[in-house]
XYZ file of C-alpha atoms in Angstrom:
469
model
C -12.500 -28.615 6.637
C -11.624 -25.082 7.812
C -9.035 -23.864 10.306
C -11.191 -21.489 12.315
C -9.253 -18.352 13.011
C -9.114 -17.107 16.699
C -11.829 -14.956 17.956
C -9.877 -12.188 18.887
C -7.316 -10.368 16.808
C -3.644 -9.554 17.543
C -4.442 -5.929 18.300
C -7.209 -7.351 20.572
C -10.262 -6.395 18.801
C -13.000 -8.869 17.784
C -12.531 -9.990 14.413
C -15.046 -8.611 11.481
C -15.838 -7.024 8.311
C -13.872 -4.080 7.496
C -14.638 -1.766 4.919
C -11.729 0.251 3.077
C -12.598 3.310 1.091
C -9.014 4.394 -0.353
C -9.069 4.848 -4.081
C -5.992 3.395 -4.204
C -6.727 0.397 -2.521
C -10.052 0.065 -4.481
C -8.397 0.397 -7.878
C -7.105 -3.492 -7.012
C -9.796 -4.885 -4.573
C -13.120 -3.191 -6.124
C -15.394 -1.165 -3.999
C -14.994 -0.855 -0.362
C -11.816 -3.036 -0.792
C -13.380 -6.995 -1.466
C -10.472 -8.222 0.476
C -11.297 -6.762 3.510
C -14.894 -6.034 3.037
C -15.757 -9.734 2.347
C -13.498 -10.704 5.391
C -10.527 -12.826 3.649
C -11.086 -15.935 5.676
C -10.365 -19.581 5.590
C -12.541 -21.326 3.508
C -13.757 -25.132 3.747
C -11.886 -27.386 1.520
C -15.401 -28.677 -0.085
C -16.875 -25.112 -0.860
C -13.413 -24.519 -3.132
C -14.328 -23.061 -6.611
C -17.503 -21.954 -4.971
C -18.063 -17.793 -5.994
C -16.930 -16.711 -2.911
C -13.760 -18.737 -2.858
C -12.942 -17.585 -6.502
C -13.783 -13.949 -5.133
C -11.432 -14.685 -2.304
C -8.879 -16.129 -5.008
C -9.123 -13.238 -7.241
C -8.531 -10.984 -4.185
C -5.315 -12.979 -3.020
C -4.248 -12.460 -6.821
C -4.964 -8.682 -6.538
C -2.894 -8.324 -3.313
C -0.308 -10.585 -4.972
C 0.095 -7.952 -7.661
C -0.384 -4.844 -5.266
C 2.475 -5.926 -3.091
C 4.730 -6.410 -6.480
C 4.106 -2.957 -7.533
C 4.204 -1.150 -4.206
C 7.429 -2.960 -3.312
C 9.109 -1.955 -6.951
C 7.954 1.670 -6.194
C 8.795 1.565 -2.243
C 5.635 2.331 -1.419
C 4.428 -0.743 0.424
C 3.980 0.495 3.873
C 0.147 1.215 3.366
C -0.410 -2.758 2.019
C 1.762 -3.590 5.358
C -0.228 -1.920 7.867
C -3.551 -3.222 6.119
C -1.925 -6.806 6.731
C -1.034 -6.150 9.913
C -3.992 -4.257 11.688
C -6.322 -6.571 10.032
C -4.362 -9.679 11.284
C -4.458 -11.285 7.818
C -0.850 -13.146 7.864
C -2.107 -15.745 9.738
C -5.378 -16.164 7.573
C -3.110 -16.680 4.464
C -0.768 -18.846 6.465
C -3.600 -21.111 7.199
C -4.919 -21.173 3.693
C -1.541 -21.678 2.403
C -1.332 -24.856 4.057
C -4.794 -25.862 3.516
C -3.947 -25.995 -0.206
C -0.680 -27.686 0.363
C -2.847 -30.871 2.247
C -5.058 -30.537 -0.609
C -2.079 -31.130 -3.040
C -0.877 -34.085 -0.986
C -4.083 -35.999 -0.185
C -7.105 -34.894 -2.737
C -5.099 -34.257 -6.007
C -3.435 -37.924 -6.331
C -6.885 -39.437 -5.703
C -8.507 -37.063 -8.551
C -5.510 -38.452 -10.821
C -6.554 -41.794 -9.719
C -10.542 -41.790 -10.924
C -10.594 -43.758 -13.852
C -14.141 -42.116 -14.660
C -12.819 -38.492 -14.178
C -11.956 -37.159 -17.807
C -12.454 -33.091 -17.370
C -13.158 -31.083 -20.676
C -10.799 -28.419 -19.131
C -8.321 -29.072 -16.060
C -8.432 -25.179 -15.233
C -10.456 -25.150 -12.444
C -8.014 -27.530 -10.739
C -5.061 -25.600 -11.733
C -6.904 -22.673 -9.946
C -6.331 -24.211 -7.035
C -2.800 -25.526 -7.523
C -2.002 -21.741 -8.507
C -3.756 -20.465 -5.437
C -0.845 -21.678 -3.169
C 1.752 -20.127 -5.666
C -0.256 -16.930 -5.273
C -0.302 -16.824 -1.468
C 3.712 -17.766 -1.128
C 4.603 -15.031 -3.591
C 2.722 -12.644 -1.585
C 4.359 -13.781 1.590
C 7.454 -13.445 -0.212
C 6.975 -10.119 -0.925
C 5.893 -8.872 2.395
C 7.899 -11.192 5.226
C 10.874 -8.470 4.408
C 9.303 -6.281 7.236
C 9.454 -6.876 10.554
C 5.995 -6.315 11.625
C 4.734 -8.732 8.922
C 6.744 -11.416 10.848
C 5.477 -10.211 14.485
C 2.068 -10.606 13.280
C 2.016 -13.926 12.382
C 2.190 -14.815 15.969
C 1.294 -18.250 16.940
C 0.873 -19.616 13.034
C 4.819 -18.405 12.331
C 5.502 -22.131 13.728
C 3.060 -23.667 11.124
C 4.624 -21.271 8.531
C 8.409 -22.747 9.590
C 6.957 -26.097 9.323
C 5.787 -25.404 5.897
C 9.293 -23.775 4.638
C 10.912 -26.876 6.221
C 8.433 -29.306 4.263
C 9.327 -27.517 1.096
C 13.448 -27.205 1.497
C 13.254 -31.181 2.188
C 11.617 -31.767 -1.178
C 14.162 -29.098 -3.044
C 17.323 -31.390 -1.506
C 15.454 -34.830 -2.324
C 14.749 -33.151 -5.640
C 18.482 -32.315 -6.168
C 19.837 -35.772 -4.511
C 18.016 -37.705 -7.278
C 18.835 -35.268 -9.955
C 15.781 -34.256 -10.840
C 16.092 -30.194 -11.613
C 12.866 -28.491 -12.160
C 13.488 -27.692 -15.864
C 10.289 -26.467 -17.632
C 9.525 -29.066 -20.348
C 8.884 -28.377 -24.032
C 5.209 -29.341 -25.196
C 4.843 -30.785 -28.621
C 2.364 -29.367 -31.219
C 0.068 -32.282 -30.523
C 0.133 -31.538 -26.735
C -1.150 -27.948 -27.874
C -3.868 -29.125 -29.715
C -5.351 -31.950 -27.599
C -7.204 -30.969 -24.298
C -5.136 -31.175 -21.372
C -4.981 -34.239 -19.159
C -4.695 -35.254 -15.870
C -0.965 -36.243 -16.637
C 0.150 -33.119 -18.166
C -1.366 -31.271 -15.235
C 1.028 -33.320 -12.654
C 3.699 -32.130 -14.822
C 2.687 -28.599 -14.246
C 2.067 -29.354 -10.435
C 5.619 -30.707 -10.317
C 7.253 -27.704 -12.003
C 5.028 -25.193 -9.740
C 6.278 -27.197 -6.649
C 9.917 -26.254 -7.296
C 9.148 -22.534 -7.841
C 6.993 -22.539 -4.327
C 9.542 -24.136 -2.686
C 12.212 -21.509 -4.193
C 9.983 -18.919 -2.842
C 9.646 -20.696 0.691
C 13.673 -20.845 0.990
C 13.100 -16.511 0.575
C 10.283 -16.507 3.123
C 12.184 -18.622 5.451
C 15.514 -16.163 5.174
C 13.331 -13.241 5.887
C 12.080 -15.085 9.449
C 15.716 -15.554 10.070
C 16.493 -11.917 9.749
C 14.308 -11.485 12.772
C 15.612 -13.983 15.391
C 15.725 -11.580 17.899
C 11.919 -10.921 18.022
C 10.894 -14.327 17.497
C 9.117 -16.437 20.161
C 11.349 -18.986 21.852
C 9.447 -22.035 20.548
C 10.147 -20.758 16.847
C 14.036 -20.999 17.593
C 13.578 -24.277 18.996
C 11.803 -25.552 16.061
C 14.226 -23.882 13.376
C 17.428 -25.000 15.272
C 16.557 -28.468 17.237
C 13.398 -29.909 15.908
C 14.323 -29.539 12.331
C 18.242 -28.704 12.196
C 17.609 -25.931 9.717
C 21.301 -25.317 9.480
C 22.205 -28.656 8.390
C 19.343 -28.683 5.349
C 20.551 -25.335 4.149
C 24.120 -26.944 4.099
C 22.477 -29.596 1.848
C 21.231 -26.819 -0.262
C 24.662 -25.240 -0.603
C 26.173 -28.576 -1.509
C 23.290 -29.856 -4.231
C 22.374 -26.505 -5.349
C 18.759 -27.546 -6.821
C 18.582 -24.233 -8.992
C 21.602 -25.115 -11.143
C 22.476 -27.864 -13.312
C 24.263 -28.666 -16.756
C 22.648 -29.745 -19.932
C 24.371 -30.687 -22.782
C 27.544 -29.594 -21.549
C 26.091 -26.240 -20.431
C 25.697 -25.005 -17.115
C 22.167 -23.305 -16.787
C 20.668 -21.600 -13.479
C 17.189 -20.858 -12.346
C 16.834 -17.315 -11.648
C 13.620 -14.665 -11.705
C 11.303 -17.412 -12.620
C 13.241 -19.060 -15.435
C 16.126 -21.333 -16.282
C 19.270 -19.019 -18.273
C 22.513 -20.561 -19.554
C 25.122 -19.197 -17.744
C 28.076 -17.838 -20.164
C 31.527 -18.887 -18.525
C 32.282 -15.454 -17.529
C 29.415 -15.357 -15.185
C 29.466 -18.871 -13.550
C 31.093 -17.775 -10.238
C 28.576 -14.918 -9.918
C 26.266 -15.475 -6.751
C 22.350 -16.201 -7.912
C 19.944 -14.427 -5.578
C 18.801 -17.818 -4.229
C 22.397 -18.845 -3.218
C 22.390 -15.298 -1.231
C 19.020 -16.377 0.431
C 20.521 -19.632 1.779
C 23.804 -18.004 3.149
C 21.971 -15.263 4.434
C 19.771 -17.768 6.228
C 22.969 -19.596 7.242
C 24.401 -16.397 8.733
C 21.358 -15.568 10.962
C 21.116 -18.992 12.235
C 24.421 -19.423 13.125
C 26.212 -16.210 14.144
C 23.408 -14.579 15.791
C 23.687 -14.974 19.465
C 20.110 -16.070 20.512
C 20.739 -18.989 17.912
C 24.040 -19.539 19.658
C 22.474 -20.352 22.779
C 19.895 -22.758 21.569
C 21.606 -24.706 18.422
C 23.351 -27.748 20.011
C 27.144 -28.098 18.312
C 27.516 -31.799 18.574
C 29.993 -33.929 16.608
C 27.432 -34.415 13.817
C 26.155 -30.773 13.471
C 29.960 -29.537 14.031
C 31.353 -31.545 10.850
C 28.294 -30.498 8.591
C 29.132 -26.910 9.503
C 32.528 -27.349 8.661
C 32.108 -28.462 5.150
C 31.196 -24.924 4.772
C 34.529 -23.412 4.691
C 35.157 -25.138 1.232
C 32.604 -22.968 -0.175
C 33.936 -19.980 1.427
C 36.062 -18.843 -1.653
C 37.586 -15.320 -1.916
C 35.298 -14.928 -4.856
C 32.187 -15.748 -2.648
C 33.476 -13.389 0.050
C 33.695 -10.211 -2.712
C 30.198 -10.819 -3.579
C 29.173 -11.367 0.144
C 31.397 -9.576 2.472
C 29.305 -10.423 5.242
C 30.611 -14.123 5.367
C 33.858 -13.038 6.412
C 32.255 -13.468 9.876
C 31.268 -16.565 9.402
C 34.421 -17.739 7.933
C 36.403 -16.658 11.425
C 33.428 -18.311 13.098
C 34.056 -21.858 11.364
C 37.940 -21.341 12.192
C 37.179 -20.943 15.645
C 34.663 -23.679 15.951
C 37.192 -25.989 14.187
C 39.425 -25.814 17.074
C 37.075 -25.448 19.944
C 34.130 -27.416 21.465
C 31.035 -25.349 22.200
C 29.125 -25.757 25.641
C 25.886 -27.827 24.886
C 22.710 -25.593 25.485
C 20.980 -25.753 28.686
C 18.163 -27.904 28.578
C 15.242 -25.350 30.095
C 12.275 -27.139 31.526
C 9.710 -24.784 29.584
C 6.327 -25.552 28.034
C 6.747 -24.662 24.174
C 3.973 -23.959 21.398
C 3.915 -26.390 18.447
C 2.236 -26.035 14.991
C -1.349 -27.058 15.133
C -2.846 -26.074 11.725
C -1.285 -29.371 9.193
C -1.976 -31.674 12.114
C -5.567 -30.287 12.625
C -6.626 -30.726 9.247
C -5.227 -34.220 8.913
C -7.071 -35.282 11.855
C -10.396 -33.703 11.009
C -10.320 -35.226 7.453
C -8.880 -38.682 8.339
C -10.497 -41.318 5.501
C -12.464 -38.604 4.151
C -9.865 -37.487 1.228
C -11.535 -39.782 -1.384
C -15.231 -38.678 -0.398
C -13.675 -34.947 -0.615
C -12.363 -35.545 -4.039
C -15.804 -37.140 -5.263
C -17.447 -34.322 -4.038
C -15.454 -31.678 -5.915
C -15.504 -33.591 -8.940
C -19.046 -33.544 -8.999
C -19.640 -29.709 -7.287
C -16.335 -27.847 -8.575
C -14.289 -29.805 -10.992
C -16.996 -30.369 -13.569
C -18.235 -26.698 -14.794
C -20.291 -26.258 -17.902
C -18.986 -24.599 -20.894
C -21.078 -21.531 -19.823
C -19.576 -21.401 -16.317
C -16.154 -22.017 -17.729
C -16.803 -18.830 -20.045
C -18.028 -16.902 -17.401
C -14.803 -17.804 -14.995
C -12.665 -16.978 -17.887
C -14.098 -13.353 -18.371
C -13.413 -13.000 -14.736
C -9.939 -13.805 -15.100
C -9.809 -11.644 -18.125
C -10.490 -8.825 -15.640
C -7.938 -9.800 -13.073
C -5.245 -10.208 -15.237
C -5.961 -6.959 -17.503
C -3.088 -6.053 -20.103
C -2.646 -2.588 -18.431
C -1.739 -4.537 -14.949
C 0.516 -7.335 -16.374
C 2.380 -4.907 -18.162
C 3.151 -2.630 -15.511
C 4.328 -5.752 -13.959
C 6.748 -6.637 -16.637
C 10.837 -5.944 -15.692
C 11.224 -4.090 -19.391
C 9.506 -1.239 -20.633
C 7.865 -1.979 -24.069
C 9.677 -1.080 -27.306
C 8.671 -0.056 -30.534
C 7.397 -2.917 -33.061
C 9.228 -0.877 -35.871
C 12.342 0.306 -34.503
C 12.956 -1.191 -30.942
C 13.233 1.993 -29.010
C 11.578 2.212 -25.823
C 8.066 3.189 -26.939
C 5.239 5.116 -25.156
C 2.144 4.562 -27.446
C 0.216 1.650 -28.263
C -2.555 0.949 -30.732
C -5.725 2.048 -29.301
C -7.832 -0.518 -31.327
C -5.972 -4.137 -30.102
C -3.856 -2.365 -27.343
C -1.199 -5.065 -28.344
C 1.449 -2.989 -30.321
C 3.427 -0.817 -29.184
C 5.071 2.136 -31.038
C 7.826 5.187 -30.431
C 6.058 7.548 -32.733
C 3.100 8.157 -35.165
C 5.389 7.650 -37.889
C 6.202 4.145 -36.857
C 2.479 3.132 -36.330
C 1.734 4.066 -39.923
C 4.690 2.150 -41.415
C 3.602 -0.929 -39.387
C -0.215 -0.686 -40.308
C -0.462 -2.424 -43.349
C 1.522 -5.609 -41.670
C -0.774 -5.187 -38.451
C -4.221 -4.458 -39.995
C -5.484 -8.007 -40.200
C -4.093 -8.988 -36.425
C -5.310 -5.960 -35.161
C -9.027 -6.266 -36.560
C -9.118 -9.465 -35.100
C -8.183 -8.879 -31.556
C -9.884 -5.631 -31.704
C -13.428 -7.721 -32.639
C -12.638 -10.356 -29.559
C -14.855 -10.447 -26.465
C -13.677 -8.010 -23.747
C -11.022 -6.289 -25.766
C -10.447 -2.968 -24.127
C -9.785 -0.473 -26.657
C -11.652 2.257 -28.726
C -12.912 1.232 -32.114
């Protein structure tokens, strides 16, 4: 099922296993840097959930967390250099599309199998989450020009991937299906998760993945000057991304109304927007407008895009959205306003039709062609060898993930600093036994001890709890 990477890296060196001894890197990826030591590579679909695949999934998650921490501290250059020099971006893109194909072809078969009733759906969830981890990592690093350039030919596959995700967003908004999170009832929490519940989780995850793909696409459009000609043709003519982005401006799938209140999706959650903030632009709104700005105003794109009657009529719809409030928040859109005013009274010349050989994306088609007619067999193989673990195997893997998502790591990623459990001020001290409660002073900890003692004893006795007894 695998999509083999090319035998020569983007630097002209043979691909191979590369160790990394930096202490900082080792803290995230283990001895010798597990990601580079194990040679992060595309895995065969039938080998998913194997020990090697799980190690690789953990490495991707650690890379993802490391990228977020580094970017928030403004120290991501080391990670960027590693990803570029070891040519891992094409590998990540290939793995991303492999999981996408699995979701379209194999996951529905698993949901239809009448004799498949797993005691735990968590292994399947891990595969679904693998796509979210990769796209989140790409969103963090694609801000940098060298990452975009290091994608090489696979940038075409990534553009197609983003197009598919944005098309799903438009279809969702057109059918009025916002990606709001549904509440789980107590009886659902008490019972083992079913495949139907997993499908609901997959739908909610798909919505967030599509929003990440929007950000990745916007970062790609930032580099139109250095993209290959085939990439511009793919975005402007094959997929007509400007018109697709206009659909997003019109329907705004990250905004909805419930019970008369406006809700917007921001930073991974839906929030009720107070009346005074309803005209504020969200980050997602900004990504759409900046992508349009790049695709419509850059000289390279204007030479390639066909401003025919239909495209012109669609583009002119944007004038209704370019209000003074919007221009105040994103002044760069003044240039687009001028461009649209000029477009309304002129007919730009059609682009020249040059006879050139263009590259095309191959990963998606390669996977479909190689596995045509085998999807049910792959699903049954994975049911037997990957998605029916024993209780001991589940416990072992749970311990592995507990180490990956350590409390210290997750707290470092939290946007807000911890608060004292007693008085609510910013706290720097934590209970050394359970490591679950925070306090600003010893006095607050002593004051809270009688209430905290029972829970502290239970947490301190739990297997794998990190803390001093």
